[in-house]
Short mmCIF file of C-alpha atoms and ligand atoms in Angstrom, two decimals:
data_model
loop_
_atom_site.label_atom_id
_atom_site.label_comp_id
_atom_site.label_asym_id
_atom_site.label_seq_id
_atom_site.Cartn_x
_atom_site.Cartn_y
_atom_site.Cartn_z
CA MET M 1 -7.67 -15.12 12.47
CA LYS M 2 -10.51 -13.12 13.60
CA ASN M 3 -11.85 -10.97 10.46
CA ALA M 4 -12.74 -7.67 12.40
CA ILE M 5 -11.78 -6.35 16.09
CA ARG M 6 -12.21 -3.30 18.27
CA GLN M 7 -9.09 -1.12 18.48
CA SER M 8 -9.95 -1.16 22.23
CA GLU M 9 -9.42 -5.06 22.32
CA LEU M 10 -6.17 -4.60 21.16
CA PHE M 11 -3.42 -4.44 24.09
CA THR M 12 -1.00 -2.79 21.77
CA LYS M 13 -1.02 1.28 21.40
CA THR M 14 0.90 3.45 18.77
CA ARG M 15 3.66 5.26 20.50
CA LYS M 16 6.21 7.98 19.77
CA GLU M 17 9.36 6.84 21.42
CA ILE M 18 11.39 3.84 19.56
CA PRO M 19 14.50 1.82 21.24
CA ALA M 20 17.71 4.14 21.53
CA ASP M 21 19.76 1.97 19.51
CA GLU M 22 16.83 1.27 16.53
CA VAL M 23 17.98 2.77 13.47
CA SER M 24 16.19 1.61 10.39
CA LYS M 25 12.76 2.59 9.26
CA ASN M 26 11.00 -0.57 9.29
CA ALA M 27 11.93 -1.30 13.07
CA GLU M 28 10.80 2.31 13.71
CA LEU M 29 7.57 2.01 12.12
CA LEU M 30 6.90 -1.15 13.12
CA ILE M 31 7.54 -0.54 16.65
CA ARG M 32 5.60 2.74 16.96
CA GLY M 33 2.61 1.07 15.45
CA GLY M 34 2.86 -1.64 17.63
CA PHE M 35 3.57 -4.57 15.07
CA ILE M 36 6.97 -6.01 16.61
CA HIS M 37 8.72 -5.50 19.85
CA LYS M 38 12.23 -5.66 20.10
CA GLU M 39 13.79 -7.92 22.57
CA MET M 40 17.16 -7.17 21.77
CA ALA M 41 19.48 -6.36 18.67
CA GLY M 42 18.21 -8.47 16.01
CA VAL M 43 15.44 -10.15 17.92
CA TYR M 44 12.10 -9.44 17.83
CA SER M 45 8.56 -10.77 18.71
CA PHE M 46 5.19 -10.18 16.61
CA LEU M 47 2.36 -8.55 18.27
CA PRO M 48 -0.84 -9.06 17.14
CA LEU M 49 -1.10 -6.42 14.12
CA GLY M 50 1.91 -7.91 13.31
CA LEU M 51 1.58 -11.32 13.26
CA ARG M 52 -1.49 -10.71 11.16
CA VAL M 53 0.55 -9.33 8.19
CA LEU M 54 3.37 -12.36 8.93
CA LYS M 55 0.47 -15.10 8.43
CA LYS M 56 -0.88 -13.20 5.02
CA ILE M 57 2.75 -13.55 3.81
CA GLU M 58 2.87 -16.70 4.90
CA ASN M 59 -0.04 -17.66 3.30
CA ILE M 60 0.69 -16.21 -0.44
CA ILE M 61 4.21 -18.28 0.11
CA ARG M 62 2.39 -21.45 1.08
CA GLU M 63 -0.30 -20.98 -2.01
CA GLU M 64 2.43 -20.58 -4.33
CA MET M 65 4.84 -23.50 -3.10
CA ASP M 66 1.71 -25.78 -2.97
CA ALA M 67 0.78 -24.61 -6.35
CA ILE M 68 4.04 -26.09 -7.74
CA GLY M 69 4.11 -29.50 -6.11
CA GLY M 70 5.49 -28.54 -2.72
CA THR M 71 4.41 -30.47 0.43
CA GLU M 72 4.70 -28.74 3.65
CA MET M 73 6.27 -30.21 6.71
CA LYS M 74 8.57 -28.88 9.86
CA THR M 75 11.54 -29.91 10.71
CA ALA M 76 13.19 -29.55 14.07
CA VAL M 77 14.93 -26.43 15.62
CA LEU M 78 17.13 -28.40 17.68
CA GLN M 79 19.54 -30.20 15.41
CA ASN M 80 21.57 -33.81 15.95
CA LYS M 81 25.60 -32.52 15.46
CA GLU M 82 26.44 -36.06 14.00
CA ILE M 83 23.90 -35.27 10.92
CA TRP M 84 26.18 -31.84 10.39
CA GLU M 85 29.27 -33.44 10.85
CA LYS M 86 28.37 -35.32 7.82
CA SER M 87 28.40 -32.15 5.62
CA GLY M 88 31.42 -30.63 7.15
CA ARG M 89 29.12 -27.83 8.36
CA TRP M 90 28.84 -28.61 12.28
CA SER M 91 32.66 -26.70 12.26
CA ASP M 92 32.60 -23.27 13.39
CA GLU M 93 35.69 -22.58 11.25
CA VAL M 94 33.31 -23.62 8.35
CA VAL M 95 30.30 -22.01 9.62
CA ASP M 96 30.93 -18.74 12.16
CA THR M 97 26.87 -18.22 12.82
CA TRP M 98 25.99 -21.14 14.68
CA PHE M 99 23.89 -20.80 18.23
CA LYS M 100 25.13 -23.99 19.90
CA THR M 101 24.46 -25.51 23.46
CA LYS M 102 25.55 -28.37 25.52
CA LEU M 103 23.08 -31.27 26.29
CA LYS M 104 23.21 -31.69 30.18
CA SER M 105 23.13 -35.66 29.28
CA GLY M 106 26.36 -34.94 27.28
CA GLY M 107 27.21 -33.99 24.00
CA GLU M 108 26.06 -30.61 21.95
CA THR M 109 23.00 -29.63 20.12
CA GLY M 110 22.92 -26.50 17.50
CA LEU M 111 19.78 -24.22 16.64
CA SER M 112 19.20 -24.75 12.95
CA PHE M 113 20.43 -21.70 10.69
CA THR M 114 19.41 -23.81 7.43
CA ASN M 115 17.93 -26.93 6.52
CA GLU M 116 19.99 -28.84 4.15
CA GLU M 117 21.32 -31.16 6.40
CA ALA M 118 17.83 -31.87 8.05
CA TYR M 119 16.62 -32.57 4.71
CA SER M 120 18.48 -34.53 3.08
CA ASN M 121 19.19 -37.02 6.28
CA ILE M 122 14.97 -37.48 6.27
CA LEU M 123 14.81 -38.12 2.66
CA LYS M 124 17.56 -40.75 2.65
CA GLN M 125 15.03 -42.65 4.72
CA TYR M 126 12.64 -42.63 2.12
CA VAL M 127 14.15 -42.33 -1.13
CA ASN M 128 15.01 -45.69 -2.94
CA SER M 129 13.82 -45.73 -6.29
CA TYR M 130 13.28 -43.11 -9.41
CA LYS M 131 9.23 -43.98 -8.31
CA ASP M 132 10.08 -41.92 -4.92
CA LEU M 133 11.04 -38.95 -7.00
CA PRO M 134 11.11 -35.95 -7.69
CA VAL M 135 9.65 -34.30 -4.32
CA TYR M 136 9.55 -30.95 -3.02
CA PRO M 137 9.17 -30.84 0.70
CA TYR M 138 9.51 -27.52 2.70
CA ASP M 139 8.91 -25.50 5.64
CA PHE M 140 8.37 -22.08 7.33
CA LYS M 141 10.80 -22.38 10.74
CA GLU M 142 12.26 -20.20 12.85
CA ILE M 143 16.06 -19.67 11.97
CA PHE M 144 19.09 -18.60 14.14
CA ARG M 145 22.02 -16.98 13.02
CA ASN M 146 24.56 -15.34 15.28
CA GLU M 147 24.83 -12.64 12.70
CA THR M 148 27.65 -9.76 13.73
CA ARG M 149 25.45 -6.64 12.73
CA SER M 150 21.83 -6.11 13.28
CA LYS M 151 21.05 -2.74 12.57
CA SER M 152 18.38 -3.64 9.86
CA GLY M 153 15.35 -4.33 11.83
CA ILE M 154 13.23 -7.43 10.84
CA MET M 155 15.23 -7.31 7.65
CA ARG M 156 18.17 -9.02 9.50
CA GLY M 157 17.72 -10.77 12.55
CA ARG M 158 19.50 -13.28 14.71
CA GLU M 159 16.25 -15.19 14.51
CA PHE M 160 13.87 -14.96 11.95
CA TYR M 161 11.15 -16.64 10.13
CA TRP M 162 11.76 -18.22 6.95
CA LYS M 163 10.28 -20.66 4.32
CA ALA M 164 12.75 -22.94 2.99
CA LEU M 165 11.70 -25.58 0.10
CA TYR M 166 13.84 -28.33 -0.95
CA SER M 167 14.05 -30.10 -4.44
CA PHE M 168 14.99 -33.29 -4.94
CA SER M 169 15.04 -34.59 -8.75
CA ARG M 170 16.38 -37.65 -10.73
CA ASN M 171 18.61 -35.83 -13.01
CA GLU M 172 19.60 -32.12 -14.29
CA LYS M 173 17.06 -31.55 -16.68
CA GLU M 174 13.90 -32.60 -14.20
CA HIS M 175 15.81 -30.05 -11.51
CA ASN M 176 15.90 -27.26 -13.99
CA GLU M 177 12.78 -27.46 -15.02
CA PHE M 178 11.56 -27.18 -11.47
CA TYR M 179 14.10 -24.21 -11.15
CA GLU M 180 12.35 -22.24 -13.69
CA LYS M 181 9.05 -23.10 -12.14
CA ILE M 182 9.84 -21.91 -8.50
CA LYS M 183 11.47 -18.59 -10.00
CA THR M 184 8.13 -17.94 -11.75
CA ALA M 185 6.71 -18.48 -8.13
CA TYR M 186 9.11 -16.08 -6.58
CA GLN M 187 8.04 -13.68 -9.10
CA ASN M 188 4.51 -14.13 -8.27
CA ILE M 189 5.17 -14.21 -4.43
CA PHE M 190 6.92 -10.45 -4.40
CA ARG M 191 4.26 -9.38 -7.01
CA ARG M 192 1.29 -10.38 -4.72
CA ALA M 193 3.31 -8.86 -1.91
CA GLY M 194 3.29 -5.76 -3.53
CA ILE M 195 6.92 -5.07 -4.23
CA GLY M 196 7.31 -6.94 -7.71
CA HIS M 197 7.93 -3.42 -9.66
CA LEU M 198 11.14 -3.03 -7.69
CA THR M 199 12.50 -6.60 -7.33
CA TYR M 200 14.82 -8.13 -9.88
CA VAL M 201 16.17 -11.33 -10.61
CA THR M 202 19.49 -11.15 -9.76
CA PHE M 203 22.63 -13.46 -10.85
CA ALA M 204 24.73 -14.38 -7.64
CA SER M 205 27.67 -16.90 -6.85
CA GLY M 206 27.25 -20.05 -5.22
CA GLY M 207 25.61 -22.73 -7.27
CA SER M 208 26.50 -26.33 -7.69
CA PHE M 209 26.69 -27.53 -11.62
CA SER M 210 25.35 -24.11 -12.23
CA LYS M 211 27.41 -21.55 -12.75
CA PHE M 212 25.17 -18.88 -10.53
CA SER M 213 22.49 -18.75 -7.92
CA HIS M 214 19.83 -16.55 -8.31
CA GLU M 215 18.84 -13.89 -5.81
CA PHE M 216 15.55 -12.03 -5.85
CA GLN M 217 16.67 -8.32 -4.84
CA THR M 218 14.39 -5.46 -4.28
CA LEU M 219 15.56 -2.00 -4.69
CA THR M 220 15.73 0.09 -1.51
CA SER M 221 18.49 2.31 0.16
CA ALA M 222 17.85 -0.03 3.17
CA GLY M 223 19.60 -2.91 1.29
CA GLU M 224 23.02 -4.27 2.38
CA ASP M 225 23.82 -5.55 -1.25
CA THR M 226 24.91 -3.33 -4.21
CA ILE M 227 23.91 -4.61 -7.73
CA TYR M 228 24.33 -3.73 -11.24
CA LEU M 229 20.75 -3.70 -13.06
CA ASP M 230 20.12 -3.36 -16.69
CA GLU M 231 16.85 -1.55 -16.32
CA ASN M 232 15.80 -2.04 -20.21
CA SER M 233 15.78 -5.90 -19.76
CA GLY M 234 15.63 -6.24 -15.95
CA VAL M 235 18.60 -8.14 -15.80
CA ALA M 236 20.79 -7.72 -12.65
CA VAL M 237 24.00 -9.21 -11.30
CA ASN M 238 24.93 -8.87 -7.85
CA LYS M 239 28.50 -7.01 -6.98
CA GLU M 240 29.91 -10.35 -5.71
CA VAL M 241 30.04 -11.82 -9.20
CA TYR M 242 30.46 -8.21 -11.11
CA THR M 243 33.28 -8.79 -13.14
CA ASP M 244 34.07 -8.66 -17.13
CA GLU M 245 34.18 -12.35 -17.74
CA VAL M 246 30.85 -12.78 -16.12
CA LEU M 247 29.28 -9.52 -17.88
CA ALA M 248 30.56 -11.09 -21.14
CA ASP M 249 28.80 -14.72 -20.37
CA LEU M 250 25.32 -12.77 -19.73
CA LYS M 251 25.37 -10.88 -22.68
CA LEU M 252 25.55 -7.16 -20.72
CA GLU M 253 27.04 -4.23 -21.46
CA LYS M 254 28.81 -2.88 -18.74
CA ASP M 255 27.88 0.93 -19.65
CA LYS M 256 23.93 -0.06 -19.66
CA LEU M 257 24.37 -1.24 -16.11
CA VAL M 258 23.36 0.86 -12.94
CA GLU M 259 24.50 0.36 -9.67
CA LYS M 260 21.78 0.35 -7.01
CA ARG M 261 21.71 -0.72 -3.02
CA ALA M 262 18.97 -3.80 -2.90
CA VAL M 263 18.08 -6.36 -0.16
CA GLU M 264 18.11 -9.96 -0.83
CA VAL M 265 14.26 -11.02 -0.39
CA GLY M 266 14.79 -14.45 -1.72
CA ASN M 267 17.29 -16.99 -3.23
CA ILE M 268 17.24 -20.13 -5.09
CA PHE M 269 20.48 -22.57 -5.30
CA SER M 270 21.16 -25.59 -7.68
CA LEU M 271 22.95 -27.71 -5.40
CA GLY M 272 23.57 -30.76 -7.79
CA ALA M 273 25.21 -33.75 -5.25
CA LYS M 274 26.57 -32.00 -3.14
CA PHE M 275 24.61 -32.95 -0.11
CA SER M 276 23.51 -36.26 -1.75
CA VAL M 277 26.81 -37.55 -1.75
CA PRO M 278 27.93 -37.10 2.00
CA PHE M 279 24.20 -38.33 3.14
CA ASP M 280 24.31 -41.22 0.52
CA LEU M 281 21.22 -39.99 -1.22
CA LYS M 282 20.68 -41.77 -3.94
CA TYR M 283 18.31 -43.78 -6.09
CA LYS M 284 17.85 -46.79 -8.81
CA ASP M 285 16.89 -45.60 -12.17
CA GLU M 286 14.86 -47.72 -14.25
CA SER M 287 17.74 -50.27 -15.34
CA GLY M 288 18.61 -50.68 -11.69
CA GLU M 289 21.63 -48.15 -11.72
CA GLU M 290 22.36 -45.77 -8.69
CA LYS M 291 22.50 -42.25 -9.15
CA PRO M 292 22.54 -39.42 -6.74
CA VAL M 293 19.66 -37.21 -5.90
CA ILE M 294 19.83 -33.82 -7.82
CA MET M 295 18.92 -31.10 -5.09
CA GLY M 296 17.82 -27.40 -5.02
CA SER M 297 17.33 -25.06 -2.16
CA TYR M 298 14.95 -22.00 -2.13
CA GLY M 299 14.46 -19.67 1.15
CA ILE M 300 12.65 -16.57 1.47
CA GLY M 301 12.72 -14.52 4.62
CA LEU M 302 9.15 -13.39 5.77
CA GLY M 303 10.35 -10.88 8.28
CA ARG M 304 12.58 -9.82 5.87
CA LEU M 305 10.10 -9.53 3.08
CA MET M 306 7.71 -7.56 5.51
CA GLY M 307 10.45 -5.22 6.55
CA THR M 308 11.32 -4.54 2.81
CA VAL M 309 7.50 -3.82 2.01
CA VAL M 310 7.71 -1.08 5.05
CA GLU M 311 10.85 0.14 3.84
CA THR M 312 9.82 0.80 0.34
CA LEU M 313 6.12 1.40 0.74
CA SER M 314 5.92 3.73 3.31
CA ASP M 315 5.54 7.85 3.61
CA ASP M 316 5.98 10.64 6.26
CA SER M 317 2.86 9.80 7.87
CA GLY M 318 3.59 5.63 8.26
CA ILE M 319 3.16 2.53 6.29
CA ILE M 320 1.03 1.91 3.71
CA TRP M 321 0.28 -1.75 3.37
CA PRO M 322 -0.65 -3.47 0.13
CA GLU M 323 -4.44 -4.89 0.23
CA SER M 324 -2.79 -8.09 0.07
CA ILE M 325 -0.56 -8.55 3.33
CA ALA M 326 -2.43 -5.75 5.24
CA PRO M 327 -3.67 -6.41 8.93
CA PHE M 328 -6.93 -5.49 8.07
CA SER M 329 -8.71 -4.09 4.79
CA VAL M 330 -10.28 -1.04 6.31
CA HIS M 331 -9.62 1.09 9.62
CA LEU M 332 -12.89 2.23 11.01
CA LEU M 333 -12.79 5.29 12.80
CA SER M 334 -15.36 6.56 15.45
CA LEU M 335 -14.81 10.31 16.17
CA GLY M 336 -16.25 12.61 18.74
CA GLU M 337 -18.26 11.67 21.84
CA SER M 338 -21.70 12.01 20.47
CA GLY M 339 -23.69 8.90 21.55
CA ALA M 340 -25.48 8.98 17.57
CA VAL M 341 -21.78 8.82 16.12
CA ALA M 342 -20.84 5.99 18.37
CA LYS M 343 -24.12 3.55 17.71
CA GLU M 344 -23.70 4.57 14.07
CA ALA M 345 -20.06 3.07 13.76
CA ASP M 346 -21.48 0.30 16.02
CA ASP M 347 -23.77 -0.56 13.38
CA VAL M 348 -21.06 0.11 10.42
CA PHE M 349 -18.71 -2.11 12.33
CA LYS M 350 -21.49 -4.83 12.54
CA LEU M 351 -22.29 -4.82 8.98
CA LEU M 352 -19.00 -4.50 7.85
CA SER M 353 -17.59 -7.78 9.96
CA GLU M 354 -21.10 -9.65 9.09
CA ALA M 355 -19.82 -9.21 5.51
CA GLY M 356 -16.36 -10.95 5.93
CA MET M 357 -14.58 -7.44 6.09
CA GLU M 358 -11.50 -7.17 8.01
CA THR M 359 -12.00 -4.19 10.03
CA LEU M 360 -10.06 -2.93 12.66
CA TYR M 361 -12.36 -0.48 14.73
CA ASP M 362 -11.30 2.75 16.52
CA ASP M 363 -13.70 2.58 18.68
CA ARG M 364 -11.42 4.23 22.00
CA PRO M 365 -13.50 7.24 23.59
CA GLY M 366 -11.65 10.01 24.72
CA ILE M 367 -9.07 10.27 21.98
CA SER M 368 -9.10 13.40 19.58
CA ALA M 369 -9.79 12.86 15.73
CA GLY M 370 -6.45 14.23 15.10
CA GLU M 371 -4.76 11.11 17.24
CA LYS M 372 -7.24 8.70 15.47
CA PHE M 373 -6.16 9.90 12.20
CA ALA M 374 -2.65 9.91 12.77
CA ASP M 375 -2.96 6.46 14.07
CA ALA M 376 -4.88 5.31 10.87
CA ASP M 377 -1.88 6.69 8.86
CA LEU M 378 0.75 4.99 10.64
CA LEU M 379 -0.96 1.69 11.09
CA GLY M 380 -1.64 1.96 7.32
CA MET M 381 -4.94 -0.16 6.23
CA PRO M 382 -5.54 0.28 2.77
CA TYR M 383 -8.77 2.19 3.41
CA ARG M 384 -10.20 4.74 6.20
CA ALA M 385 -13.65 5.04 6.82
CA VAL M 386 -14.73 7.78 9.29
CA ILE M 387 -17.98 8.22 10.87
CA SER M 388 -18.48 11.16 12.45
CA GLU M 389 -21.31 13.99 13.22
CA ARG M 390 -20.13 15.86 9.69
CA SER M 391 -20.33 12.61 7.63
CA MET M 392 -23.60 11.57 9.31
CA LYS M 393 -25.11 15.02 8.22
CA GLU M 394 -23.41 14.54 4.81
CA GLY M 395 -25.33 11.02 4.74
CA GLY M 396 -23.08 8.54 5.40
CA VAL M 397 -19.13 7.31 6.03
CA GLU M 398 -16.13 9.27 4.94
CA LEU M 399 -14.11 6.72 3.03
CA LYS M 400 -10.58 7.19 1.89
CA LYS M 401 -7.81 5.01 0.43
CA ARG M 402 -4.42 5.24 2.55
CA THR M 403 -2.93 6.77 -0.37
CA GLU M 404 -5.37 9.42 -1.24
CA GLU M 405 -5.43 13.01 0.07
CA LYS M 406 -8.97 13.39 0.16
CA GLY M 407 -11.86 10.93 0.89
CA LYS M 408 -15.55 10.84 -0.12
CA ILE M 409 -18.81 10.56 1.49
CA VAL M 410 -21.06 7.28 0.86
CA SER M 411 -23.51 5.22 2.03
CA LYS M 412 -23.33 2.64 4.11
CA GLU M 413 -24.25 0.36 1.00
CA GLU M 414 -21.90 2.08 -1.23
CA LEU M 415 -19.49 1.48 1.31
CA LEU M 416 -19.71 -1.95 1.56
CA LYS M 417 -19.85 -2.14 -2.20
CA ALA M 418 -16.18 -0.17 -2.38
CA LEU M 419 -14.78 -2.72 -0.04
CA SER M 420 -15.94 -5.60 -1.45
CA GLY M 421 -15.43 -4.43 -5.07
CA LYS M 422 -11.57 -4.13 -4.13
CA ASP M 423 -8.43 -5.99 -5.70
P1 ATP E 501 22.46 -12.28 3.52
O1 ATP E 501 23.58 -12.12 2.30
O2 ATP E 501 21.55 -11.01 3.60
O3 ATP E 501 23.01 -12.50 4.94
P2 ATP E 501 22.01 -15.30 2.93
O4 ATP E 501 22.36 -15.10 1.61
O5 ATP E 501 22.80 -15.49 3.84
O6 ATP E 501 21.75 -13.55 3.05
P3 ATP E 501 20.44 -17.49 2.62
O7 ATP E 501 21.03 -18.39 3.50
O8 ATP E 501 20.61 -17.28 1.39
O9 ATP E 501 20.53 -15.93 3.43
O10 ATP E 501 18.54 -17.30 3.53
C1 ATP E 501 17.50 -17.44 2.30
C2 ATP E 501 16.90 -16.21 2.81
O11 ATP E 501 16.17 -16.01 3.82
C3 ATP E 501 17.16 -14.75 2.55
O12 ATP E 501 16.95 -14.94 1.03
C4 ATP E 501 16.39 -13.65 2.98
O13 ATP E 501 15.38 -13.51 2.61
C5 ATP E 501 16.48 -14.36 4.25
N1 ATP E 501 17.37 -14.09 5.47
C6 ATP E 501 18.78 -14.72 5.53
N2 ATP E 501 19.66 -13.99 6.57
C7 ATP E 501 18.43 -13.30 7.16
C8 ATP E 501 18.20 -12.61 8.20
N3 ATP E 501 19.50 -12.32 9.26
N4 ATP E 501 17.00 -11.88 8.96
C9 ATP E 501 15.67 -12.29 8.03
N5 ATP E 501 15.86 -12.74 6.71
C10 ATP E 501 17.15 -13.35 6.15
MG1 MG E 502 21.33 -16.00 0.09
#
């Protein structure tokens, strides 16, 4: 990614109108800012600014997955019907969100709505012995689900981008150790993306051999899930498993739990031998005995995470990107029509870009100061640096954080220092 660009080079512009059928705040702000383009309900294209955010989220996730032994690969989007018949999930009665199509040469194919079958089938070709395990392959991928409702902007797409990792372990103990590691990695990801303080590990349904799966639920009124949270311990339970029996099991007291709206930003599952058996995925242990591989699956929706950040970290004027995933660190504004200001702003832009600072430079002529300020607030870079006749008279650049009311005048050297000392 280019680290510094002039706004005049960006083909996107901020806009006041949004598609009439768009009701979610994340889509509203992201469309107005020119981060995304709506193709149809639940389907969005990522424009240059939006892609930068997505890539940053992707890199955070990649770092955390690699740190716990993940190996990145890429599975195909078009899926083989026969593979899915092995697990019984080709059937439209079992899975009602498939996008399927006919092949001209005869037969059918479907677009990936998840990855367990693809991974089990691939690993079957490579895993024979205990020496081949454990392994933790993962990929970033477009996923397709024919969702009935898609009113939550990029938080619920019919096409969306996710990371899925699958663990292949020799036994339950080895599986459980990895499960705890990835749980921590997920907490790191959400903290680094700026929503750690709002995100809770939540007991949910659907583990094989473990009673629960774990969801990472972020508190927001834009969420579609209901959770019950113990604010002291930070333990939460999804409504779908909220029963007296489960509460007793988890040693939670009903009257200490508060009901909250939340969105599932990630989900981790123990799968046991659910897929290993139909795919005949087994290995020979040290004594030559054949055993099923123990699996787990771990997903995060990148668009959903990005939408959640917008929902939870914006104000009335626009988005407030956390430093770690902001498209650019600093938004440099050149105000007024004076040639001296334009030249000074060009110099500062050069200085910042040469220092490797991620800079968006609003060099557009003929745009009022008010409009440039409003755009900077809407686009939400963590820092705003303004060059105007006034700032030059006062000795430099006016620097302001997105979250601050008022900025302060700093020299060019101080600007560089303030921006590189951040984080
Ligand atoms: P939900 O219950 O919200 O429909 P899910 O439980 O079906 O989600 P999973 O199959 O667990 O979703 O997918 C793993 C992750 O992918 C989710 O935790 C979420 O972050 C993301 N995700 C799932 N569905 C969507 C979607 N339609 N749009 C964007 N992200 C999604
Ligand atoms: Mg889920």
